[in-house]
Amino acid sequence: MDTVIGSIDACNPATGDICRPPNGAVSTVQNSTPAHSTTISPCDATLGRYLARRLVEIGVTDVFSVPGDFNLTLLDHLIAEPSLKLIGCCNELNAGYAADGYARSRGVGACVVTFTVGGLSVLNAIAGAYSENLPLICIVGGPNSNDYGTSRILHHTIGLPDFTQELRCFQAVTCYQAVINNLEEAHELIDTAISTALKESKPVYISISCNLPAIPMPTFSRHPVPFSLAPKVSNQMGLDAAVEAAAEFLNKAVKPVLVGGPKMRVAKAAEAFVELADASGYGVAVMPSAKGQVPEHHKHFIGTYWGAVSTAFCAEIVESADAYLFAGPIFNDYSSVGYSLLLKKDKAIIVQPDRVTIGNGPAFGCVLMKDFLSALAKRIKHNNTAYENYHRIFVPEGKPLRENPKEPLRVNVLFQHIQNLLSSETAVLAETGDSWFNCQKLKLPEGCGYEFQMQYGSIGWSVGATLGYAQAIPNKRVIACIGDGSFQVTAQDVSTMIRCGQKTIIFLINNGGYTIEVEIHDGPYNVIKNWNYTAFVEAIHNGEGKCWTAKVRCEDELVKAISTATNEEKESFCFIEVIVHKDDTSKELLEWGSRVSAANSRPPNPQ
C-alpha cells in the first residue's frame, strides 16, 4: 500500500507552533487518557507525537538532543508536545551522558541523535548506561524509508549501501532494537522498545525513518493505553527455601555483616535492605558504587567496603566477619582493588536481583532480591556483635592539619569544606579519578543524592551526567567534583547548564593531568595542556544567563568562593576552579593505583 507523505504545515496554527492548542490553551497528558476525550486531532495523530506522548507517560519530560538532517522533522513533533522539553546539547556524547544522569534521578532517560554520525558518537554513553543498568531510550533519526533495500549510498554513512552498521553496533549495548521504516509497525515497535527498557533496566535503540514522524495515521488517533508492566514475581517455593537456608546460615554466625551493592538499584531493593538492617542489627556497609543507596545516617552504618581502600575500620569488620551478605554486588578489578579483597566464598551469601547463592552452594533461582531481603528480615535473629566491634575500635577521623589561610590549598581541606555544603537539598556527582576516593569519604546527610560511574569509568561522564541529573531534579543543587583532565573531554555542555538556568556548583580540581592514571602507570601522556578554566567558562557564558566563576589557590579564597556561591550567587551556575599540587592525592588512590597496576601487569599464564 502506498503511503502519501504529508506535511505538518496544514496543521500549523498561525503562530507557527506545531499542533499546539489555540488561544494559549495548555494540553496535558495524564496517564494518556484525558477525561474529556480519548481521540486526538488529526494533526497530532502522528508517529512523532505518539512517541512524545509515550515518553511523557513514563516520566520523561526532558529529552537531550543534537539536531541532524535525519531527525529534524522528528524534533519538530517532540517540541510540539507541551509536556516535553527538548534540551539541545553541544555533542551527542554529552546528550547520552545527560540522559544517563537523568535516568539516575527519574528512573528513565532519553536522547535523540541523527543517523550513524550521531549514533556512533552517542554509543559510548549508551554502553556506560548499559553497564550501570539504566533504562535509556536512544532515538535515532534514520534514512528515508524508500532508501531501505536499495543500492543507494547515503551521506552520514561509511559509503556502503548497507544501513545496518549503526544497528549492529547498538546490538551489543542495548537490550532491544527497533528499526521503524514503515508506519504499520511503528506503534508496536515503540511500545515494545520502551516497555523492554523499563522491564530490563537497560538502554534500547529506536531508529525512525526521517520521512515518517509527520504523517497522520489512524493508529495514533486515540490516546494510547497506559503501560502496565506485569511485575516480576519470585518462585514462592524457591523463595521459602532460600530464606530458610539463609536464616540458618546467618543465625549461627557470631558476627555477621550486611554489604549493599550497586545492583540494589535495578532490583529496587534498597528499602528491603534497610528493613533487613533494622531487623538484624548487623553492621551495615556499602560497596563504593552503591554509595547513596543505603542511608548513611542508619544507626548501624559502618562505611564503604572497598578492600584496602575502605573507609576507616570498615574493611577490618567486614573481612573479619564469619558471615557476610552481599546484596547486588559487582566484583570487578576496580571494586576488588585489583582482586585483593580478603573474602571467602564459603562465608558469603550473594544476593543478585533474581538469584541467591549461599556459601559454596546451594543456589536458588527465580528469587527476587527485594522479596528475599524482606522475607529474611522476618526470620533473622538480632545480632549487633559486628557493629559493637566497629564501635569499640572506631577512632574518629582527624581533621586535616591546619594551614595558613594563604598557603597553597590541599585537597583534603577542599573536601572538608565540600562536606559542610551537603544537605538534603544537595546531590554529589563524582567524576572518574581521585574524586572517586575523596567523595567516598563524604558523609551523606539524609536525602542527599550521590552518583558516580564506577563499572564503566568513562572520563568526562560527569559533565553530561551533571546536566541531566540537575535537569531531572531541579529542587536539589548538584555539586560536581571534576578533575581537569576529565573536564577537557566534555567541557562544552557547561554551556547547556547555563542555558537551562541550572544552579549547579562545579569544583574543577586543577592538578595538571590524569592523576588516577599517574598512580596506575605514569608517563608523559598523563600531563595535559593547562587551560584558563574560569576564562573558558566566562567565554561560554558570554553574558547570557546566570553564571559565576572563581579561581582559588588557598583556603581563604575557597571560603570566600563557597560563601558567594551559596549566598549572593545561590541561583546561578557556579564554577570554582581549585588549583592544587599535581601530587596532592588521597592515600586511597595511592593504594588503589598500585594494586590495580599490579593486576594490570600480571604476566601471561604459561602456555
Coordinates of C-alpha atoms in Angstrom, one line a residue:
M1 CA 0.0 0.0 0.0
D2 CA 1.4 3.4 -1.0
T3 CA 1.7 5.9 1.8
V4 CA 1.4 9.6 1.0
I5 CA 3.9 11.7 2.8
G6 CA 2.0 14.5 4.4
S7 CA 3.2 17.9 5.6
I8 CA 2.7 19.3 9.1
D9 CA 2.1 22.7 7.6
A10 CA -1.6 22.0 7.1
C11 CA -1.9 21.6 10.9
N12 CA 0.1 24.6 11.9
P13 CA -1.8 27.5 13.6
A14 CA -0.9 31.0 12.6
T15 CA 1.6 31.3 15.3
G16 CA 3.8 28.7 13.6
D17 CA 3.7 26.4 16.6
I18 CA 3.2 22.8 15.5
C19 CA -0.3 21.5 16.5
R20 CA -0.4 23.4 19.8
P21 CA -3.8 24.2 21.2
P22 CA -5.1 27.6 20.0
N23 CA -5.6 30.7 22.2
G24 CA -2.9 29.8 24.6
A25 CA -4.7 26.7 26.0
V26 CA -2.5 24.1 27.6
S27 CA -2.6 20.4 26.7
T28 CA -1.8 17.9 29.4
V29 CA -1.0 14.3 29.4
Q30 CA -2.4 12.4 32.4
N31 CA -2.0 8.7 32.2
S32 CA -2.5 9.1 28.5
T33 CA -6.3 9.2 29.0
P34 CA -7.8 12.7 29.2
A35 CA -11.2 12.8 30.8
H36 CA -12.8 14.9 28.1
S37 CA -11.8 12.8 25.1
T38 CA -10.0 9.7 24.0
T39 CA -9.4 10.9 20.5
I40 CA -6.6 13.1 19.2
S41 CA -6.8 15.7 16.5
P42 CA -5.5 14.5 13.1
C43 CA -2.5 16.9 13.1
D44 CA -1.5 15.3 16.4
A45 CA -2.1 11.8 15.3
T46 CA 1.4 11.3 14.0
L47 CA 4.3 8.9 14.8
G48 CA 6.4 11.8 16.2
R49 CA 3.6 13.0 18.6
Y50 CA 2.8 9.4 19.6
L51 CA 6.5 8.8 20.7
A52 CA 6.4 12.1 22.6
R53 CA 3.3 11.2 24.5
R54 CA 4.7 7.8 25.4
L55 CA 7.9 9.4 26.7
V56 CA 5.9 11.8 28.9
E57 CA 3.8 8.9 30.2
I58 CA 6.8 7.1 31.6
G59 CA 8.1 10.3 33.3
V60 CA 10.5 11.7 30.7
T61 CA 9.8 15.4 30.5
D62 CA 13.2 16.4 29.1
V63 CA 14.9 14.9 26.0
F64 CA 18.6 15.6 25.3
S65 CA 19.3 16.0 21.6
V66 CA 21.6 17.1 18.8
P67 CA 19.9 18.0 15.6
G68 CA 20.9 16.5 12.3
D69 CA 19.1 16.4 8.9
F70 CA 17.7 12.9 9.5
N71 CA 16.0 13.8 12.8
L72 CA 14.8 17.4 12.2
T73 CA 11.1 16.5 11.5
L74 CA 11.0 14.2 14.5
L75 CA 12.4 17.0 16.7
D76 CA 9.6 19.3 15.4
H77 CA 7.0 16.8 16.7
L78 CA 8.7 16.2 20.0
I79 CA 8.8 20.0 20.6
A80 CA 5.1 20.2 19.8
E81 CA 4.3 18.1 22.9
P82 CA 3.5 20.6 25.6
S83 CA 4.8 18.4 28.4
L84 CA 8.1 17.6 26.8
K85 CA 11.1 19.9 26.7
L86 CA 13.9 19.5 24.2
I87 CA 17.4 20.1 25.6
G88 CA 19.9 20.8 22.9
C89 CA 23.4 19.6 23.7
C90 CA 26.7 20.5 22.2
N91 CA 27.5 17.0 21.1
E92 CA 26.0 13.5 21.0
L93 CA 28.3 12.0 23.7
N94 CA 27.1 14.6 26.2
A95 CA 23.5 14.1 25.2
G96 CA 23.9 10.4 26.1
Y97 CA 25.7 11.2 29.3
A98 CA 22.9 13.7 30.2
A99 CA 20.2 11.0 29.6
D100 CA 22.3 8.7 31.8
G101 CA 22.3 11.3 34.6
Y102 CA 18.6 12.0 34.1
A103 CA 17.8 8.3 34.4
R104 CA 19.6 8.0 37.7
S105 CA 17.2 10.6 39.1
R106 CA 13.9 10.0 37.2
G107 CA 14.3 6.2 36.6
V108 CA 14.4 6.6 32.8
G109 CA 16.1 9.0 30.3
A110 CA 16.0 9.7 26.6
C111 CA 18.2 11.2 23.9
V112 CA 17.7 11.9 20.2
V113 CA 20.5 12.0 17.6
T114 CA 20.9 11.6 13.8
F115 CA 21.9 8.6 11.8
T116 CA 25.4 7.0 12.2
V117 CA 27.5 10.1 12.8
G118 CA 25.2 10.9 15.7
G119 CA 24.5 7.3 16.6
L120 CA 28.1 6.1 16.8
S121 CA 29.0 9.3 18.7
V122 CA 26.5 8.6 21.4
L123 CA 27.4 4.9 21.5
N124 CA 30.0 5.3 24.3
A125 CA 27.4 6.9 26.6
I126 CA 24.9 4.2 25.9
A127 CA 27.4 1.5 26.7
G128 CA 28.0 3.2 30.0
A129 CA 24.3 3.2 30.8
Y130 CA 24.1 -0.5 29.9
S131 CA 26.9 -1.3 32.3
E132 CA 25.1 0.7 35.1
N133 CA 21.7 -0.9 34.4
L134 CA 20.0 2.3 33.5
P135 CA 16.8 2.4 31.3
L136 CA 17.6 4.8 28.5
I137 CA 15.7 5.4 25.2
C138 CA 18.2 6.2 22.4
I139 CA 16.3 7.6 19.4
V140 CA 17.9 8.0 16.1
G141 CA 16.6 9.8 13.0
G142 CA 17.1 7.3 10.2
P143 CA 17.2 7.3 6.4
N144 CA 14.1 7.8 4.3
S145 CA 12.0 4.7 4.3
N146 CA 12.2 4.5 0.5
D147 CA 16.0 4.0 0.7
Y148 CA 15.9 0.8 2.6
G149 CA 16.6 -2.2 0.4
T150 CA 18.1 -0.2 -2.4
S151 CA 21.7 0.2 -3.5
R152 CA 21.8 3.9 -2.8
I153 CA 24.7 5.3 -0.9
L154 CA 23.8 7.9 1.7
H155 CA 25.7 10.7 3.5
H156 CA 26.5 10.2 7.2
T157 CA 27.4 6.6 6.4
I158 CA 30.7 4.8 5.6
G159 CA 29.9 4.9 1.9
L160 CA 28.3 1.5 1.6
P161 CA 24.6 0.8 0.7
D162 CA 24.3 -1.2 4.0
F163 CA 22.3 0.8 6.6
T164 CA 22.8 -1.8 9.3
Q165 CA 26.2 -0.7 10.6
E166 CA 24.8 1.5 13.3
L167 CA 22.2 -1.1 14.3
R168 CA 24.9 -3.8 14.6
C169 CA 26.9 -1.6 16.9
F170 CA 23.9 -0.9 19.1
Q171 CA 23.0 -4.6 19.4
A172 CA 25.9 -5.1 21.8
V173 CA 24.9 -2.3 24.2
T174 CA 21.1 -2.2 24.2
C175 CA 18.6 -4.9 25.2
Y176 CA 16.2 -4.2 22.3
Q177 CA 16.5 -2.5 18.9
A178 CA 13.6 -1.2 16.8
V179 CA 14.1 0.0 13.2
I180 CA 10.9 1.8 12.1
N181 CA 10.7 2.3 8.4
N182 CA 7.0 1.8 7.9
L183 CA 4.1 3.2 9.9
E184 CA 2.1 0.0 10.2
E185 CA 4.6 -1.5 12.7
A186 CA 5.6 1.8 14.4
H187 CA 3.1 1.6 17.2
E188 CA 4.0 -1.9 18.3
L189 CA 7.8 -1.3 17.9
I190 CA 7.8 1.9 20.0
D191 CA 5.7 0.3 22.8
T192 CA 7.9 -2.9 22.8
A193 CA 11.1 -0.9 23.0
I194 CA 10.0 1.4 25.8
S195 CA 8.5 -1.4 27.9
T196 CA 11.6 -3.5 27.4
A197 CA 13.8 -0.7 28.6
L198 CA 11.7 -0.4 31.7
K199 CA 11.5 -4.1 32.4
E200 CA 15.1 -4.9 31.8
S201 CA 16.5 -1.6 33.2
K202 CA 18.8 -1.3 30.1
P203 CA 19.0 1.0 27.2
V204 CA 17.1 0.4 24.0
Y205 CA 17.6 1.7 20.4
I206 CA 14.8 3.2 18.2
S207 CA 15.6 4.2 14.7
I208 CA 12.8 6.2 12.9
S209 CA 12.9 6.9 9.2
C210 CA 13.1 10.7 8.6
N211 CA 10.0 10.8 6.4
L212 CA 7.6 9.2 8.9
P213 CA 7.3 11.3 12.0
A214 CA 4.9 13.9 10.4
I215 CA 2.4 11.6 8.7
P216 CA -1.0 11.4 10.3
M217 CA -2.1 7.8 10.9
P218 CA -5.3 6.3 12.3
T219 CA -3.2 4.1 14.6
F220 CA -2.2 7.2 16.5
S221 CA -5.6 8.9 16.6
R222 CA -6.5 7.7 20.1
H223 CA -4.7 8.2 23.4
P224 CA -2.6 5.0 24.0
V225 CA -3.5 2.6 26.7
P226 CA -1.1 3.3 29.6
F227 CA 1.8 1.0 30.1
S228 CA 1.0 -1.8 32.5
L229 CA 4.1 -3.8 33.1
A230 CA 3.5 -7.0 34.9
P231 CA 5.7 -7.1 37.9
K232 CA 8.3 -9.9 38.2
V233 CA 7.4 -12.4 40.9
S234 CA 9.5 -14.8 42.9
N235 CA 9.1 -18.6 42.7
Q236 CA 7.4 -19.0 46.2
M237 CA 8.9 -22.4 46.8
G238 CA 12.4 -21.2 45.9
L239 CA 11.9 -18.0 48.0
D240 CA 10.9 -20.0 51.0
A241 CA 13.9 -22.4 50.6
A242 CA 16.4 -19.6 50.1
V243 CA 15.1 -17.7 53.2
E244 CA 15.2 -20.9 55.3
A245 CA 18.8 -21.7 54.2
A246 CA 20.0 -18.1 54.6
A247 CA 18.4 -17.7 58.0
E248 CA 20.1 -20.9 59.2
F249 CA 23.4 -19.8 57.8
L250 CA 23.3 -16.3 59.4
N251 CA 21.7 -17.2 62.7
K252 CA 24.6 -19.5 63.6
A253 CA 27.2 -16.8 62.8
V254 CA 28.9 -14.9 65.6
K255 CA 29.5 -11.5 63.9
P256 CA 27.7 -11.3 60.6
V257 CA 27.5 -8.1 58.4
L258 CA 25.5 -6.7 55.6
V259 CA 27.0 -5.1 52.5
G260 CA 24.9 -3.3 49.9
G261 CA 26.0 -3.4 46.3
P262 CA 25.1 -1.4 43.1
K263 CA 22.5 -3.9 41.7
M264 CA 20.2 -2.9 44.5
R265 CA 19.1 -0.1 42.2
V266 CA 18.0 -2.3 39.4
A267 CA 16.4 -4.7 41.9
K268 CA 14.5 -1.8 43.6
A269 CA 15.6 -3.4 46.8
A270 CA 17.0 -0.5 48.8
E271 CA 14.0 -0.3 51.2
A272 CA 14.1 -4.1 51.7
F273 CA 17.8 -3.9 52.5
V274 CA 17.2 -1.3 55.2
E275 CA 14.3 -3.4 56.6
L276 CA 16.8 -6.3 57.0
A277 CA 19.4 -4.0 58.5
D278 CA 16.8 -2.7 61.0
A279 CA 15.7 -6.3 62.0
S280 CA 19.2 -7.9 62.1
G281 CA 21.2 -5.3 64.0
Y282 CA 24.2 -6.3 61.8
G283 CA 26.9 -3.8 60.9
V284 CA 25.9 -2.3 57.5
A285 CA 28.4 -1.3 54.8
V286 CA 28.1 -0.4 51.1
M287 CA 30.3 -1.1 48.2
P288 CA 31.7 2.1 46.6
S289 CA 29.4 2.0 43.6
A290 CA 26.4 1.7 45.9
K291 CA 27.1 4.8 47.9
G292 CA 23.9 6.8 48.2
Q293 CA 21.6 3.8 48.0
V294 CA 21.9 3.0 51.7
P295 CA 21.1 5.8 54.2
E296 CA 24.4 6.7 55.9
H297 CA 22.5 8.0 59.0
H298 CA 21.4 4.4 59.7
K299 CA 22.4 3.6 63.3
H300 CA 24.4 0.6 62.3
F301 CA 26.2 2.1 59.2
I302 CA 29.9 1.4 59.3
G303 CA 31.1 2.9 56.0
T304 CA 32.2 2.0 52.5
Y305 CA 33.7 -1.5 52.0
W306 CA 36.4 -1.2 49.3
G307 CA 39.1 -3.7 50.4
A308 CA 42.3 -1.9 51.2
V309 CA 40.9 1.5 50.5
S310 CA 37.7 1.2 52.6
T311 CA 36.7 4.0 54.9
A312 CA 38.3 3.7 58.3
F313 CA 37.7 0.5 60.2
C314 CA 35.1 -0.8 57.8
A315 CA 37.3 -3.4 56.0
E316 CA 38.5 -4.8 59.3
I317 CA 34.9 -5.5 60.4
V318 CA 33.7 -6.9 57.1
E319 CA 36.7 -9.1 56.4
S320 CA 36.9 -10.5 59.9
A321 CA 33.2 -11.4 59.9
D322 CA 32.3 -15.1 59.9
A323 CA 29.3 -14.4 57.6
Y324 CA 28.5 -11.6 55.2
L325 CA 25.5 -11.0 53.0
F326 CA 26.2 -9.0 49.8
A327 CA 23.1 -7.6 48.2
G328 CA 23.7 -6.9 44.5
P329 CA 27.5 -6.8 44.4
I330 CA 29.7 -6.3 41.4
F331 CA 33.2 -7.7 41.9
N332 CA 35.4 -6.4 39.2
D333 CA 39.1 -5.4 39.2
Y334 CA 38.3 -1.8 40.3
S335 CA 35.8 -2.7 43.1
S336 CA 38.0 -5.5 44.3
V337 CA 41.1 -3.3 44.3
G338 CA 43.0 -5.4 41.8
Y339 CA 41.3 -8.7 43.0
S340 CA 42.8 -8.2 46.5
L341 CA 39.6 -8.5 48.7
L342 CA 40.1 -10.7 51.7
L343 CA 36.7 -12.5 51.4
K344 CA 35.9 -16.2 51.5
K345 CA 33.2 -17.7 49.3
D346 CA 32.1 -20.2 52.0
K347 CA 31.3 -17.3 54.3
A348 CA 29.2 -15.3 51.8
I349 CA 25.6 -15.1 50.8
I350 CA 25.5 -13.4 47.4
V351 CA 22.1 -11.9 46.5
Q352 CA 21.7 -10.9 42.9
P353 CA 18.5 -9.3 41.5
D354 CA 16.9 -12.7 40.8
R355 CA 19.2 -15.3 42.4
V356 CA 20.6 -16.2 45.8
T357 CA 23.8 -18.2 46.4
I358 CA 24.7 -19.3 49.9
G359 CA 28.4 -20.1 50.5
N360 CA 29.6 -22.8 48.1
G361 CA 26.0 -23.8 47.5
P362 CA 23.1 -24.2 47.3
A363 CA 21.9 -21.5 44.8
F364 CA 18.2 -20.5 44.3
G365 CA 17.0 -19.0 41.0
C366 CA 13.8 -17.0 40.3
V367 CA 14.1 -15.4 43.7
L368 CA 13.8 -11.6 43.6
M369 CA 16.2 -9.6 45.8
K370 CA 13.6 -7.4 47.4
D371 CA 11.3 -10.4 48.2
F372 CA 14.2 -12.3 49.7
L373 CA 15.6 -9.5 51.9
S374 CA 12.1 -8.6 53.2
A375 CA 11.3 -12.2 54.0
L376 CA 14.7 -12.8 55.6
A377 CA 14.1 -9.8 57.9
K378 CA 11.3 -11.7 59.5
R379 CA 13.4 -14.8 60.1
I380 CA 16.7 -13.3 61.3
K381 CA 17.9 -13.2 64.9
H382 CA 19.1 -9.8 66.1
N383 CA 22.9 -9.8 66.4
N384 CA 24.8 -6.5 66.7
T385 CA 28.2 -8.0 67.5
A386 CA 29.9 -6.7 64.4
Y387 CA 28.6 -3.2 64.9
E388 CA 29.6 -3.3 68.5
N389 CA 33.1 -4.4 67.4
Y390 CA 33.2 -1.5 65.0
H391 CA 32.0 0.9 67.6
R392 CA 34.7 -0.4 70.0
I393 CA 37.6 0.1 67.7
F394 CA 36.4 3.2 65.9
V395 CA 38.5 6.3 66.3
P396 CA 37.0 9.5 64.7
E397 CA 39.0 10.7 61.7
G398 CA 41.3 13.5 62.4
K399 CA 40.9 16.8 60.7
P400 CA 43.4 18.0 58.2
L401 CA 46.3 19.8 59.6
R402 CA 45.5 23.5 60.0
E403 CA 47.3 25.6 57.4
N404 CA 47.9 29.2 56.9
P405 CA 44.9 30.5 55.1
K406 CA 47.3 31.9 52.4
E407 CA 49.2 28.6 51.9
P408 CA 48.5 26.5 48.8
L409 CA 45.3 24.7 49.1
R410 CA 45.3 20.9 49.9
V411 CA 42.7 18.5 48.5
N412 CA 41.8 17.2 51.9
V413 CA 41.0 20.7 53.1
L414 CA 38.9 21.3 50.0
F415 CA 36.7 18.2 50.7
Q416 CA 36.3 19.2 54.3
H417 CA 34.6 22.4 53.0
I418 CA 32.6 20.4 50.5
Q419 CA 31.3 18.2 53.4
N420 CA 29.9 21.3 55.0
L421 CA 27.9 22.1 51.9
L422 CA 25.9 18.9 51.9
S423 CA 22.3 18.7 53.0
S424 CA 19.0 17.0 51.9
E425 CA 18.8 19.7 49.2
T426 CA 22.1 18.7 47.5
A427 CA 23.4 15.9 45.4
V428 CA 27.0 14.9 44.7
L429 CA 28.4 13.7 41.4
A430 CA 31.9 12.4 41.4
E431 CA 34.0 12.1 38.2
T432 CA 36.3 9.2 37.5
G433 CA 39.6 10.0 39.2
D434 CA 40.7 11.0 42.7
S435 CA 37.2 12.4 43.2
W436 CA 36.1 8.8 43.5
F437 CA 38.1 8.3 46.6
N438 CA 37.6 11.8 48.2
C439 CA 33.9 11.7 47.6
Q440 CA 33.6 8.2 49.1
K441 CA 34.7 9.8 52.4
L442 CA 31.9 12.4 52.4
K443 CA 29.2 11.6 54.9
L444 CA 25.9 12.0 53.2
P445 CA 23.1 13.6 55.2
E446 CA 19.6 12.1 54.9
G447 CA 18.2 12.9 51.5
C448 CA 21.5 13.9 49.9
G449 CA 21.9 12.2 46.4
Y450 CA 25.1 10.6 45.2
E451 CA 26.2 9.3 41.8
F452 CA 29.3 8.1 40.0
Q453 CA 30.1 5.7 37.2
M454 CA 32.3 3.0 38.5
Q455 CA 31.7 0.0 36.3
Y456 CA 32.3 1.8 33.0
G457 CA 34.6 4.6 34.4
S458 CA 34.5 6.8 31.3
I459 CA 36.4 10.0 32.0
G460 CA 34.2 13.0 31.1
W461 CA 31.0 11.3 32.1
S462 CA 30.2 13.7 34.9
V463 CA 29.8 16.9 32.8
G464 CA 26.9 15.5 30.8
A465 CA 25.6 13.5 33.7
T466 CA 25.5 16.6 35.9
L467 CA 23.5 18.4 33.2
G468 CA 20.9 15.5 33.1
Y469 CA 20.7 14.9 36.8
A470 CA 20.2 18.6 37.6
Q471 CA 17.6 18.9 34.9
A472 CA 15.7 15.9 36.3
I473 CA 15.6 17.2 39.9
P474 CA 15.7 21.0 39.9
N475 CA 14.9 21.2 43.6
K476 CA 18.3 19.9 44.5
R477 CA 21.6 21.8 44.0
V478 CA 24.1 19.5 42.3
I479 CA 27.7 19.6 43.5
A480 CA 30.0 18.1 40.9
C481 CA 33.7 17.3 41.6
I482 CA 35.5 17.0 38.4
G483 CA 39.2 16.7 37.5
D484 CA 40.8 18.9 34.9
G485 CA 41.6 16.0 32.6
S486 CA 38.1 14.7 32.6
F487 CA 36.6 18.2 32.2
Q488 CA 38.6 18.7 29.0
V489 CA 36.9 15.7 27.4
T490 CA 33.3 17.0 27.6
A491 CA 33.5 20.7 28.8
Q492 CA 31.2 22.2 26.1
D493 CA 28.0 21.3 27.8
V494 CA 28.6 23.7 30.7
S495 CA 27.0 25.9 28.0
T496 CA 23.8 23.9 28.2
M497 CA 23.7 24.1 32.0
I498 CA 23.9 27.9 31.8
R499 CA 21.3 27.9 29.1
C500 CA 18.9 25.8 31.1
G501 CA 19.3 28.0 34.2
Q502 CA 20.8 25.3 36.4
K503 CA 22.3 26.3 39.7
T504 CA 25.0 23.6 39.9
I505 CA 28.3 24.1 41.6
I506 CA 31.2 22.6 39.8
F507 CA 34.5 22.2 41.7
L508 CA 37.1 21.9 38.9
I509 CA 40.2 20.3 40.5
N510 CA 43.2 21.5 38.5
N511 CA 46.2 19.4 39.2
G512 CA 47.6 19.3 35.8
G513 CA 46.8 15.9 34.4
Y514 CA 45.2 12.5 34.7
T515 CA 46.1 11.8 38.3
I516 CA 44.3 8.5 38.6
E517 CA 46.3 7.2 35.6
V518 CA 49.5 8.5 37.1
E519 CA 49.0 6.3 40.1
I520 CA 48.4 3.2 37.9
H521 CA 51.1 3.8 35.3
D522 CA 52.9 7.2 34.9
G523 CA 54.1 8.7 31.7
P524 CA 54.3 12.0 29.8
Y525 CA 50.9 11.2 28.2
N526 CA 49.3 11.9 31.6
V527 CA 50.2 15.5 31.6
I528 CA 47.7 17.8 29.8
K529 CA 47.7 21.3 28.5
N530 CA 46.6 23.6 31.2
W531 CA 43.6 25.8 30.5
N532 CA 42.4 29.0 32.0
Y533 CA 39.2 27.2 33.1
T534 CA 37.4 30.2 34.6
A535 CA 38.1 32.2 31.5
F536 CA 36.8 29.3 29.4
V537 CA 33.5 29.2 31.3
E538 CA 33.2 33.0 31.1
A539 CA 33.7 32.8 27.3
I540 CA 30.9 30.2 27.2
H541 CA 28.7 32.4 29.5
N542 CA 29.1 35.4 27.2
G543 CA 26.8 37.5 29.3
E544 CA 23.8 35.2 28.7
G545 CA 22.2 33.6 31.8
K546 CA 23.3 33.4 35.4
C547 CA 26.9 32.3 35.8
W548 CA 29.6 33.0 38.3
T549 CA 33.2 31.8 38.4
A550 CA 36.1 31.9 40.8
K551 CA 39.7 30.7 40.8
V552 CA 41.1 29.7 44.2
R553 CA 44.6 28.8 45.4
C554 CA 44.3 28.8 49.1
E555 CA 41.8 28.1 51.9
D556 CA 41.0 31.7 52.4
E557 CA 40.0 32.2 48.8
L558 CA 38.0 28.9 48.9
V559 CA 36.0 30.0 51.9
K560 CA 35.1 33.3 50.2
A561 CA 34.2 31.5 46.9
I562 CA 31.9 29.0 48.7
S563 CA 30.2 31.8 50.6
T564 CA 29.5 33.7 47.4
A565 CA 28.2 30.5 45.6
T566 CA 25.8 29.7 48.5
N567 CA 24.6 33.3 49.1
E568 CA 24.7 36.0 46.5
E569 CA 25.1 33.5 43.6
K570 CA 22.9 30.7 45.0
E571 CA 20.6 30.9 42.0
S572 CA 23.5 30.9 39.5
F573 CA 25.6 28.2 37.9
C574 CA 28.8 28.4 39.9
F575 CA 32.2 27.2 38.6
I576 CA 35.1 27.1 41.1
E577 CA 38.5 26.2 39.8
V578 CA 40.6 24.8 42.6
I579 CA 44.4 24.8 41.9
V580 CA 46.3 22.1 43.8
H581 CA 49.7 20.4 43.6
K582 CA 50.0 17.7 41.0
D583 CA 51.0 15.1 43.6
D584 CA 48.3 16.0 46.1
T585 CA 46.2 12.9 46.0
S586 CA 44.2 10.8 48.5
K587 CA 46.1 8.0 50.3
E588 CA 43.3 5.7 49.0
L589 CA 44.2 6.5 45.3
L590 CA 47.9 5.7 46.0
E591 CA 47.0 2.3 47.5
W592 CA 44.3 1.5 44.9
G593 CA 46.5 2.6 42.0
S594 CA 49.4 0.3 43.0
R595 CA 47.1 -2.7 43.4
V596 CA 45.3 -2.1 40.1
S597 CA 48.7 -1.6 38.4
A598 CA 49.8 -5.0 39.8
A599 CA 46.7 -6.6 38.4
N600 CA 47.1 -5.0 35.0
S601 CA 50.8 -6.0 34.8
R602 CA 50.4 -9.7 35.6
P603 CA 52.5 -11.8 33.1
P604 CA 50.8 -14.2 30.7
N605 CA 50.0 -17.6 32.1
P606 CA 52.4 -20.3 30.8
Q607 CA 51.2 -21.9 27.6

